Amino acid sequence: MPKSADLGRTNFLVMAKTLLVSLLALVAPVRCSGCGRADSALCGRCMESLAAEQVRELAGFVIGGNSIPVVSAGIYAGARRQVILDFKNGGQRRLGRTLVIAVTRTLRSRPVQQNADILVVPVPASIRGGWNRGYSPSLLLAREIAQAIPNARASSIVVPRLRIKAVLRSRFATRSRATRLQRSPSDYVVRARPRAADVIVVDDVAVTGATVRAVCVALVSAGVHPSVVAVAADVPDR
């Protein structure tokens, strides 16, 4: 095929793509999750702002005599809160990477054994959340962290324990703060006990800390010992 024909075909495809993007923008306008600016799911200014936020050290857990530190990428407020809502409930899965950039830098800087295998374990989504979204936000965050850390891989080795009452209730009931505080290690099952020198537990938002603590206790009981917990945001105690 002559080069002129190739060039004409390329120009046609570019024009068609541009037209399609313009039509989609008219039907479903894209706005920045952080500030509402048009034509971008997350504008450069908000992206830089989220990535530059100071990582917070939260109250850790002591489980089985071992201390497990907890780090947060930022407070669940302002632009971070809105971005997380769009990430979790608005189907904007690509926002996950920006939400954990800052905390990933902190995780990368930790002293670990050279060439050690690192397992990144997401806190499982609730049964109701899984049904409604069709995906696990924490798993997406765990994958983003694992991709940025050498010798790391994400694995959903913890799953909710299926109980008839919980299944029937989860489709309609919302989780109150009191319900979150009642989270127990018995609510989760550890499906595998992989050998890893370092284990990172990841959650999207820490509200009371009870859920992620219950997951950590379940892991320790199964012989898997987390070294750190990382969350994309936390809700400070009032």
PDB file of C-alpha atoms in Angstrom:
ATOM      1  CA  MET A   1       0.000   0.000   0.000  1.00  0.00           C
ATOM      2  CA  PRO A   2       1.441   3.403  -0.918  1.00  0.00           C
ATOM      3  CA  LYS A   3       2.649   5.636   1.891  1.00  0.00           C
ATOM      4  CA  SER A   4       0.053   8.286   0.970  1.00  0.00           C
ATOM      5  CA  ALA A   5      -2.717   5.732   1.569  1.00  0.00           C
ATOM      6  CA  ASP A   6      -1.234   4.846   4.981  1.00  0.00           C
ATOM      7  CA  LEU A   7      -1.098   8.526   5.890  1.00  0.00           C
ATOM      8  CA  GLY A   8      -4.690   9.042   4.790  1.00  0.00           C
ATOM      9  CA  ARG A   9      -5.864   6.067   6.837  1.00  0.00           C
ATOM     10  CA  THR A  10      -3.980   7.346   9.908  1.00  0.00           C
ATOM     11  CA  ASN A  11      -5.499  10.805   9.556  1.00  0.00           C
ATOM     12  CA  PHE A  12      -8.960   9.263   9.222  1.00  0.00           C
ATOM     13  CA  LEU A  13      -8.502   7.211  12.403  1.00  0.00           C
ATOM     14  CA  VAL A  14      -7.257  10.253  14.331  1.00  0.00           C
ATOM     15  CA  MET A  15     -10.215  12.318  13.155  1.00  0.00           C
ATOM     16  CA  ALA A  16     -12.650   9.517  14.010  1.00  0.00           C
ATOM     17  CA  LYS A  17     -11.172   9.148  17.500  1.00  0.00           C
ATOM     18  CA  THR A  18     -11.307  12.905  18.070  1.00  0.00           C
ATOM     19  CA  LEU A  19     -14.937  13.006  16.958  1.00  0.00           C
ATOM     20  CA  LEU A  20     -15.841  10.084  19.207  1.00  0.00           C
ATOM     21  CA  VAL A  21     -14.186  11.715  22.220  1.00  0.00           C
ATOM     22  CA  SER A  22     -16.026  14.965  21.493  1.00  0.00           C
ATOM     23  CA  LEU A  23     -19.380  13.174  21.236  1.00  0.00           C
ATOM     24  CA  LEU A  24     -18.778  11.298  24.484  1.00  0.00           C
ATOM     25  CA  ALA A  25     -17.879  14.587  26.176  1.00  0.00           C
ATOM     26  CA  LEU A  26     -21.235  16.009  25.106  1.00  0.00           C
ATOM     27  CA  VAL A  27     -23.209  12.960  26.261  1.00  0.00           C
ATOM     28  CA  ALA A  28     -21.284  12.342  29.471  1.00  0.00           C
ATOM     29  CA  PRO A  29     -19.022  15.312  30.328  1.00  0.00           C
ATOM     30  CA  VAL A  30     -15.813  14.384  32.137  1.00  0.00           C
ATOM     31  CA  ARG A  31     -14.901  16.502  35.139  1.00  0.00           C
ATOM     32  CA  CYS A  32     -11.988  16.357  37.545  1.00  0.00           C
ATOM     33  CA  SER A  33     -12.932  14.394  40.660  1.00  0.00           C
ATOM     34  CA  GLY A  34     -10.892  16.742  42.812  1.00  0.00           C
ATOM     35  CA  CYS A  35     -11.935  20.234  41.684  1.00  0.00           C
ATOM     36  CA  GLY A  36     -14.627  19.740  39.044  1.00  0.00           C
ATOM     37  CA  ARG A  37     -12.586  21.155  36.162  1.00  0.00           C
ATOM     38  CA  ALA A  38     -13.882  19.930  32.785  1.00  0.00           C
ATOM     39  CA  ASP A  39     -12.262  17.502  30.320  1.00  0.00           C
ATOM     40  CA  SER A  40     -10.215  15.463  32.790  1.00  0.00           C
ATOM     41  CA  ALA A  41     -11.054  12.714  35.294  1.00  0.00           C
ATOM     42  CA  LEU A  42      -8.252  14.137  37.439  1.00  0.00           C
ATOM     43  CA  CYS A  43      -6.506  17.358  36.493  1.00  0.00           C
ATOM     44  CA  GLY A  44      -2.753  17.806  36.797  1.00  0.00           C
ATOM     45  CA  ARG A  45      -3.041  20.209  39.708  1.00  0.00           C
ATOM     46  CA  CYS A  46      -5.156  17.824  41.799  1.00  0.00           C
ATOM     47  CA  MET A  47      -2.948  14.899  40.844  1.00  0.00           C
ATOM     48  CA  GLU A  48       0.167  16.723  42.047  1.00  0.00           C
ATOM     49  CA  SER A  49      -1.605  17.862  45.208  1.00  0.00           C
ATOM     50  CA  LEU A  50      -2.696  14.338  46.170  1.00  0.00           C
ATOM     51  CA  ALA A  51       0.702  12.859  45.365  1.00  0.00           C
ATOM     52  CA  ALA A  52       2.462  15.488  47.503  1.00  0.00           C
ATOM     53  CA  GLU A  53       0.323  15.041  50.639  1.00  0.00           C
ATOM     54  CA  GLN A  54       2.168  14.160  53.828  1.00  0.00           C
ATOM     55  CA  VAL A  55       1.868  10.494  54.745  1.00  0.00           C
ATOM     56  CA  ARG A  56       0.246  10.090  58.164  1.00  0.00           C
ATOM     57  CA  GLU A  57       1.365   7.601  60.798  1.00  0.00           C
ATOM     58  CA  LEU A  58      -1.702   6.293  62.604  1.00  0.00           C
ATOM     59  CA  ALA A  59      -2.041   4.296  65.792  1.00  0.00           C
ATOM     60  CA  GLY A  60      -0.731   0.831  65.023  1.00  0.00           C
ATOM     61  CA  PHE A  61      -1.820  -2.591  66.228  1.00  0.00           C
ATOM     62  CA  VAL A  62      -0.161  -4.974  68.662  1.00  0.00           C
ATOM     63  CA  ILE A  63      -1.058  -8.524  67.670  1.00  0.00           C
ATOM     64  CA  GLY A  64       0.584 -11.605  69.089  1.00  0.00           C
ATOM     65  CA  GLY A  65       3.183  -9.470  70.791  1.00  0.00           C
ATOM     66  CA  ASN A  66       4.250  -7.849  67.527  1.00  0.00           C
ATOM     67  CA  SER A  67       3.650  -4.214  66.591  1.00  0.00           C
ATOM     68  CA  ILE A  68       2.114  -3.476  63.177  1.00  0.00           C
ATOM     69  CA  PRO A  69       2.434   0.176  62.077  1.00  0.00           C
ATOM     70  CA  VAL A  70      -0.336   1.829  60.057  1.00  0.00           C
ATOM     71  CA  VAL A  71       0.330   4.539  57.462  1.00  0.00           C
ATOM     72  CA  SER A  72      -2.224   6.635  55.593  1.00  0.00           C
ATOM     73  CA  ALA A  73      -1.855   8.549  52.333  1.00  0.00           C
ATOM     74  CA  GLY A  74      -3.986  11.388  53.726  1.00  0.00           C
ATOM     75  CA  ILE A  75      -7.106  12.513  55.526  1.00  0.00           C
ATOM     76  CA  TYR A  76     -10.468  11.515  54.095  1.00  0.00           C
ATOM     77  CA  ALA A  77     -11.552  15.054  53.275  1.00  0.00           C
ATOM     78  CA  GLY A  78     -11.600  17.592  50.446  1.00  0.00           C
ATOM     79  CA  ALA A  79     -10.271  16.466  47.080  1.00  0.00           C
ATOM     80  CA  ARG A  80      -9.002  13.124  48.435  1.00  0.00           C
ATOM     81  CA  ARG A  81     -12.458  12.247  49.724  1.00  0.00           C
ATOM     82  CA  GLN A  82     -14.144  13.066  46.413  1.00  0.00           C
ATOM     83  CA  VAL A  83     -11.523  11.172  44.403  1.00  0.00           C
ATOM     84  CA  ILE A  84     -11.973   8.109  46.621  1.00  0.00           C
ATOM     85  CA  LEU A  85     -15.749   8.278  46.210  1.00  0.00           C
ATOM     86  CA  ASP A  86     -15.382   8.375  42.424  1.00  0.00           C
ATOM     87  CA  PHE A  87     -12.812   5.573  42.601  1.00  0.00           C
ATOM     88  CA  LYS A  88     -15.024   3.359  44.773  1.00  0.00           C
ATOM     89  CA  ASN A  89     -18.527   4.187  43.622  1.00  0.00           C
ATOM     90  CA  GLY A  90     -18.148   6.030  40.330  1.00  0.00           C
ATOM     91  CA  GLY A  91     -16.253   3.374  38.426  1.00  0.00           C
ATOM     92  CA  GLN A  92     -13.153   5.584  38.023  1.00  0.00           C
ATOM     93  CA  ARG A  93     -10.694   2.747  38.611  1.00  0.00           C
ATOM     94  CA  ARG A  94      -7.719   4.596  37.124  1.00  0.00           C
ATOM     95  CA  LEU A  95      -7.745   7.014  40.065  1.00  0.00           C
ATOM     96  CA  GLY A  96      -6.326   4.325  42.332  1.00  0.00           C
ATOM     97  CA  ARG A  97      -2.718   4.900  41.314  1.00  0.00           C
ATOM     98  CA  THR A  98      -2.734   8.567  42.333  1.00  0.00           C
ATOM     99  CA  LEU A  99      -4.381   7.750  45.668  1.00  0.00           C
ATOM    100  CA  VAL A 100      -1.438   5.599  46.783  1.00  0.00           C
ATOM    101  CA  ILE A 101       1.552   7.338  45.176  1.00  0.00           C
ATOM    102  CA  ALA A 102       2.660   9.030  48.401  1.00  0.00           C
ATOM    103  CA  VAL A 103       2.186   6.014  50.639  1.00  0.00           C
ATOM    104  CA  THR A 104       3.941   3.775  48.095  1.00  0.00           C
ATOM    105  CA  ARG A 105       7.061   5.949  48.378  1.00  0.00           C
ATOM    106  CA  THR A 106       6.994   5.374  52.148  1.00  0.00           C
ATOM    107  CA  LEU A 107       6.606   1.619  51.684  1.00  0.00           C
ATOM    108  CA  ARG A 108       9.482   1.511  49.214  1.00  0.00           C
ATOM    109  CA  SER A 109      11.777   3.263  51.679  1.00  0.00           C
ATOM    110  CA  ARG A 110      11.286   0.679  54.440  1.00  0.00           C
ATOM    111  CA  PRO A 111      14.242  -1.589  55.224  1.00  0.00           C
ATOM    112  CA  VAL A 112      13.490  -5.093  53.917  1.00  0.00           C
ATOM    113  CA  GLN A 113      15.590  -8.100  53.091  1.00  0.00           C
ATOM    114  CA  GLN A 114      17.356  -7.817  49.769  1.00  0.00           C
ATOM    115  CA  ASN A 115      15.472  -9.663  47.009  1.00  0.00           C
ATOM    116  CA  ALA A 116      12.822 -10.663  49.563  1.00  0.00           C
ATOM    117  CA  ASP A 117       9.376 -11.645  48.335  1.00  0.00           C
ATOM    118  CA  ILE A 118       6.744  -9.088  49.324  1.00  0.00           C
ATOM    119  CA  LEU A 119       3.062  -9.982  49.496  1.00  0.00           C
ATOM    120  CA  VAL A 120       0.491  -7.173  49.260  1.00  0.00           C
ATOM    121  CA  VAL A 121      -2.816  -8.312  50.757  1.00  0.00           C
ATOM    122  CA  PRO A 122      -6.000  -6.272  50.214  1.00  0.00           C
ATOM    123  CA  VAL A 123      -8.679  -6.061  52.882  1.00  0.00           C
ATOM    124  CA  PRO A 124     -11.601  -7.849  51.202  1.00  0.00           C
ATOM    125  CA  ALA A 125     -14.628  -5.855  50.151  1.00  0.00           C
ATOM    126  CA  SER A 126     -17.874  -6.533  51.958  1.00  0.00           C
ATOM    127  CA  ILE A 127     -20.344  -8.860  50.268  1.00  0.00           C
ATOM    128  CA  ARG A 128     -22.673  -5.917  49.650  1.00  0.00           C
ATOM    129  CA  GLY A 129     -19.873  -3.762  48.247  1.00  0.00           C
ATOM    130  CA  GLY A 130     -18.721  -6.531  45.944  1.00  0.00           C
ATOM    131  CA  TRP A 131     -22.229  -7.011  44.581  1.00  0.00           C
ATOM    132  CA  ASN A 132     -22.798  -3.321  44.023  1.00  0.00           C
ATOM    133  CA  ARG A 133     -19.433  -2.452  42.459  1.00  0.00           C
ATOM    134  CA  GLY A 134     -18.408  -5.643  40.751  1.00  0.00           C
ATOM    135  CA  TYR A 135     -14.793  -5.086  41.823  1.00  0.00           C
ATOM    136  CA  SER A 136     -12.692  -4.608  44.951  1.00  0.00           C
ATOM    137  CA  PRO A 137     -11.206  -1.112  45.440  1.00  0.00           C
ATOM    138  CA  SER A 138      -8.663  -2.438  47.937  1.00  0.00           C
ATOM    139  CA  LEU A 139      -7.475  -5.070  45.467  1.00  0.00           C
ATOM    140  CA  LEU A 140      -6.936  -2.401  42.804  1.00  0.00           C
ATOM    141  CA  LEU A 141      -4.917  -0.330  45.301  1.00  0.00           C
ATOM    142  CA  ALA A 142      -2.911  -3.401  46.321  1.00  0.00           C
ATOM    143  CA  ARG A 143      -2.053  -4.066  42.682  1.00  0.00           C
ATOM    144  CA  GLU A 144      -0.905  -0.483  42.169  1.00  0.00           C
ATOM    145  CA  ILE A 145       1.361  -0.731  45.226  1.00  0.00           C
ATOM    146  CA  ALA A 146       2.721  -4.111  44.164  1.00  0.00           C
ATOM    147  CA  GLN A 147       3.572  -2.811  40.693  1.00  0.00           C
ATOM    148  CA  ALA A 148       5.650  -0.009  42.222  1.00  0.00           C
ATOM    149  CA  ILE A 149       7.637  -2.163  44.666  1.00  0.00           C
ATOM    150  CA  PRO A 150      10.316  -4.619  43.510  1.00  0.00           C
ATOM    151  CA  ASN A 151       9.625  -8.318  44.200  1.00  0.00           C
ATOM    152  CA  ALA A 152       6.049  -7.551  45.287  1.00  0.00           C
ATOM    153  CA  ARG A 153       2.808  -9.152  44.201  1.00  0.00           C
ATOM    154  CA  ALA A 154      -0.805  -8.633  45.219  1.00  0.00           C
ATOM    155  CA  SER A 155      -2.924 -11.563  46.327  1.00  0.00           C
ATOM    156  CA  SER A 156      -6.450 -11.770  47.758  1.00  0.00           C
ATOM    157  CA  ILE A 157      -5.678 -14.496  50.270  1.00  0.00           C
ATOM    158  CA  VAL A 158      -8.272 -13.141  52.743  1.00  0.00           C
ATOM    159  CA  VAL A 159     -11.992 -13.411  51.946  1.00  0.00           C
ATOM    160  CA  PRO A 160     -15.174 -12.738  53.938  1.00  0.00           C
ATOM    161  CA  ARG A 161     -16.586 -15.773  55.716  1.00  0.00           C
ATOM    162  CA  LEU A 162     -19.954 -16.586  54.189  1.00  0.00           C
ATOM    163  CA  ARG A 163     -22.797 -16.681  56.660  1.00  0.00           C
ATOM    164  CA  ILE A 164     -26.453 -16.944  55.656  1.00  0.00           C
ATOM    165  CA  LYS A 165     -27.561 -14.033  57.857  1.00  0.00           C
ATOM    166  CA  ALA A 166     -24.735 -11.836  56.608  1.00  0.00           C
ATOM    167  CA  VAL A 167     -25.528 -12.638  52.970  1.00  0.00           C
ATOM    168  CA  LEU A 168     -29.240 -11.862  53.384  1.00  0.00           C
ATOM    169  CA  ARG A 169     -28.555  -8.651  55.306  1.00  0.00           C
ATOM    170  CA  SER A 170     -25.644  -7.367  53.244  1.00  0.00           C
ATOM    171  CA  ARG A 171     -27.683  -6.731  50.095  1.00  0.00           C
ATOM    172  CA  PHE A 172     -29.763  -4.039  51.769  1.00  0.00           C
ATOM    173  CA  ALA A 173     -28.187  -2.933  55.055  1.00  0.00           C
ATOM    174  CA  THR A 174     -25.575  -0.211  55.373  1.00  0.00           C
ATOM    175  CA  ARG A 175     -22.631  -0.504  57.744  1.00  0.00           C
ATOM    176  CA  SER A 176     -22.811   1.916  60.651  1.00  0.00           C
ATOM    177  CA  ARG A 177     -19.847   2.889  62.805  1.00  0.00           C
ATOM    178  CA  ALA A 178     -21.128   0.536  65.500  1.00  0.00           C
ATOM    179  CA  THR A 179     -21.264  -2.312  62.966  1.00  0.00           C
ATOM    180  CA  ARG A 180     -17.696  -1.610  61.859  1.00  0.00           C
ATOM    181  CA  LEU A 181     -16.493  -1.739  65.465  1.00  0.00           C
ATOM    182  CA  GLN A 182     -17.985  -5.216  65.801  1.00  0.00           C
ATOM    183  CA  ARG A 183     -15.733  -6.653  63.096  1.00  0.00           C
ATOM    184  CA  SER A 184     -14.139  -9.900  64.250  1.00  0.00           C
ATOM    185  CA  PRO A 185     -11.295 -12.056  62.874  1.00  0.00           C
ATOM    186  CA  SER A 186     -13.868 -14.846  62.599  1.00  0.00           C
ATOM    187  CA  ASP A 187     -15.548 -12.776  59.853  1.00  0.00           C
ATOM    188  CA  TYR A 188     -12.649 -13.647  57.516  1.00  0.00           C
ATOM    189  CA  VAL A 189     -11.023 -16.740  56.063  1.00  0.00           C
ATOM    190  CA  VAL A 190      -7.376 -16.984  54.995  1.00  0.00           C
ATOM    191  CA  ARG A 191      -7.390 -19.104  51.853  1.00  0.00           C
ATOM    192  CA  ALA A 192      -3.646 -19.597  51.534  1.00  0.00           C
ATOM    193  CA  ARG A 193      -0.491 -19.332  53.619  1.00  0.00           C
ATOM    194  CA  PRO A 194       2.153 -18.186  51.140  1.00  0.00           C
ATOM    195  CA  ARG A 195       5.743 -17.784  52.196  1.00  0.00           C
ATOM    196  CA  ALA A 196       6.768 -14.150  52.083  1.00  0.00           C
ATOM    197  CA  ALA A 197       9.431 -12.254  53.974  1.00  0.00           C
ATOM    198  CA  ASP A 198       7.286  -9.116  54.048  1.00  0.00           C
ATOM    199  CA  VAL A 199       3.497  -8.731  54.107  1.00  0.00           C
ATOM    200  CA  ILE A 200       1.684  -5.439  53.488  1.00  0.00           C
ATOM    201  CA  VAL A 201      -2.045  -5.152  54.206  1.00  0.00           C
ATOM    202  CA  VAL A 202      -3.911  -2.549  52.142  1.00  0.00           C
ATOM    203  CA  ASP A 203      -7.313  -0.906  52.626  1.00  0.00           C
ATOM    204  CA  ASP A 204      -9.039   2.033  50.956  1.00  0.00           C
ATOM    205  CA  VAL A 205     -10.382   4.029  53.923  1.00  0.00           C
ATOM    206  CA  ALA A 206      -9.744   3.455  57.624  1.00  0.00           C
ATOM    207  CA  VAL A 207     -12.770   4.669  59.589  1.00  0.00           C
ATOM    208  CA  THR A 208     -12.496   2.896  62.941  1.00  0.00           C
ATOM    209  CA  GLY A 209      -9.587   0.582  62.135  1.00  0.00           C
ATOM    210  CA  ALA A 210     -11.608  -2.409  63.376  1.00  0.00           C
ATOM    211  CA  THR A 211     -11.944  -4.052  59.967  1.00  0.00           C
ATOM    212  CA  VAL A 212      -8.276  -3.923  59.008  1.00  0.00           C
ATOM    213  CA  ARG A 213      -7.299  -5.041  62.516  1.00  0.00           C
ATOM    214  CA  ALA A 214      -9.626  -8.035  62.253  1.00  0.00           C
ATOM    215  CA  VAL A 215      -8.002  -8.965  58.940  1.00  0.00           C
ATOM    216  CA  CYS A 216      -4.531  -8.681  60.490  1.00  0.00           C
ATOM    217  CA  VAL A 217      -5.553 -10.917  63.427  1.00  0.00           C
ATOM    218  CA  ALA A 218      -6.967 -13.478  60.991  1.00  0.00           C
ATOM    219  CA  LEU A 219      -3.681 -13.450  59.059  1.00  0.00           C
ATOM    220  CA  VAL A 220      -1.570 -13.831  62.212  1.00  0.00           C
ATOM    221  CA  SER A 221      -3.772 -16.708  63.388  1.00  0.00           C
ATOM    222  CA  ALA A 222      -3.126 -18.401  60.036  1.00  0.00           C
ATOM    223  CA  GLY A 223       0.630 -17.950  60.358  1.00  0.00           C
ATOM    224  CA  VAL A 224       0.926 -14.929  58.035  1.00  0.00           C
ATOM    225  CA  HIS A 225       2.470 -11.954  59.845  1.00  0.00           C
ATOM    226  CA  PRO A 226       1.848  -8.465  58.403  1.00  0.00           C
ATOM    227  CA  SER A 227       4.685  -5.970  58.796  1.00  0.00           C
ATOM    228  CA  VAL A 228       2.708  -2.829  57.917  1.00  0.00           C
ATOM    229  CA  VAL A 229      -0.790  -1.621  57.024  1.00  0.00           C
ATOM    230  CA  ALA A 230      -1.326   1.051  54.353  1.00  0.00           C
ATOM    231  CA  VAL A 231      -4.572   2.904  53.627  1.00  0.00           C
ATOM    232  CA  ALA A 232      -5.467   5.423  50.929  1.00  0.00           C
ATOM    233  CA  ALA A 233      -7.162   7.668  53.497  1.00  0.00           C
ATOM    234  CA  ASP A 234      -8.230   7.775  57.119  1.00  0.00           C
ATOM    235  CA  VAL A 235     -11.059   9.390  59.046  1.00  0.00           C
ATOM    236  CA  PRO A 236      -9.559  11.100  62.144  1.00  0.00           C
ATOM    237  CA  ASP A 237     -11.237  10.555  65.500  1.00  0.00           C
ATOM    238  CA  ARG A 238     -13.427  13.476  66.487  1.00  0.00           C
TER     239      ARG A 238
END
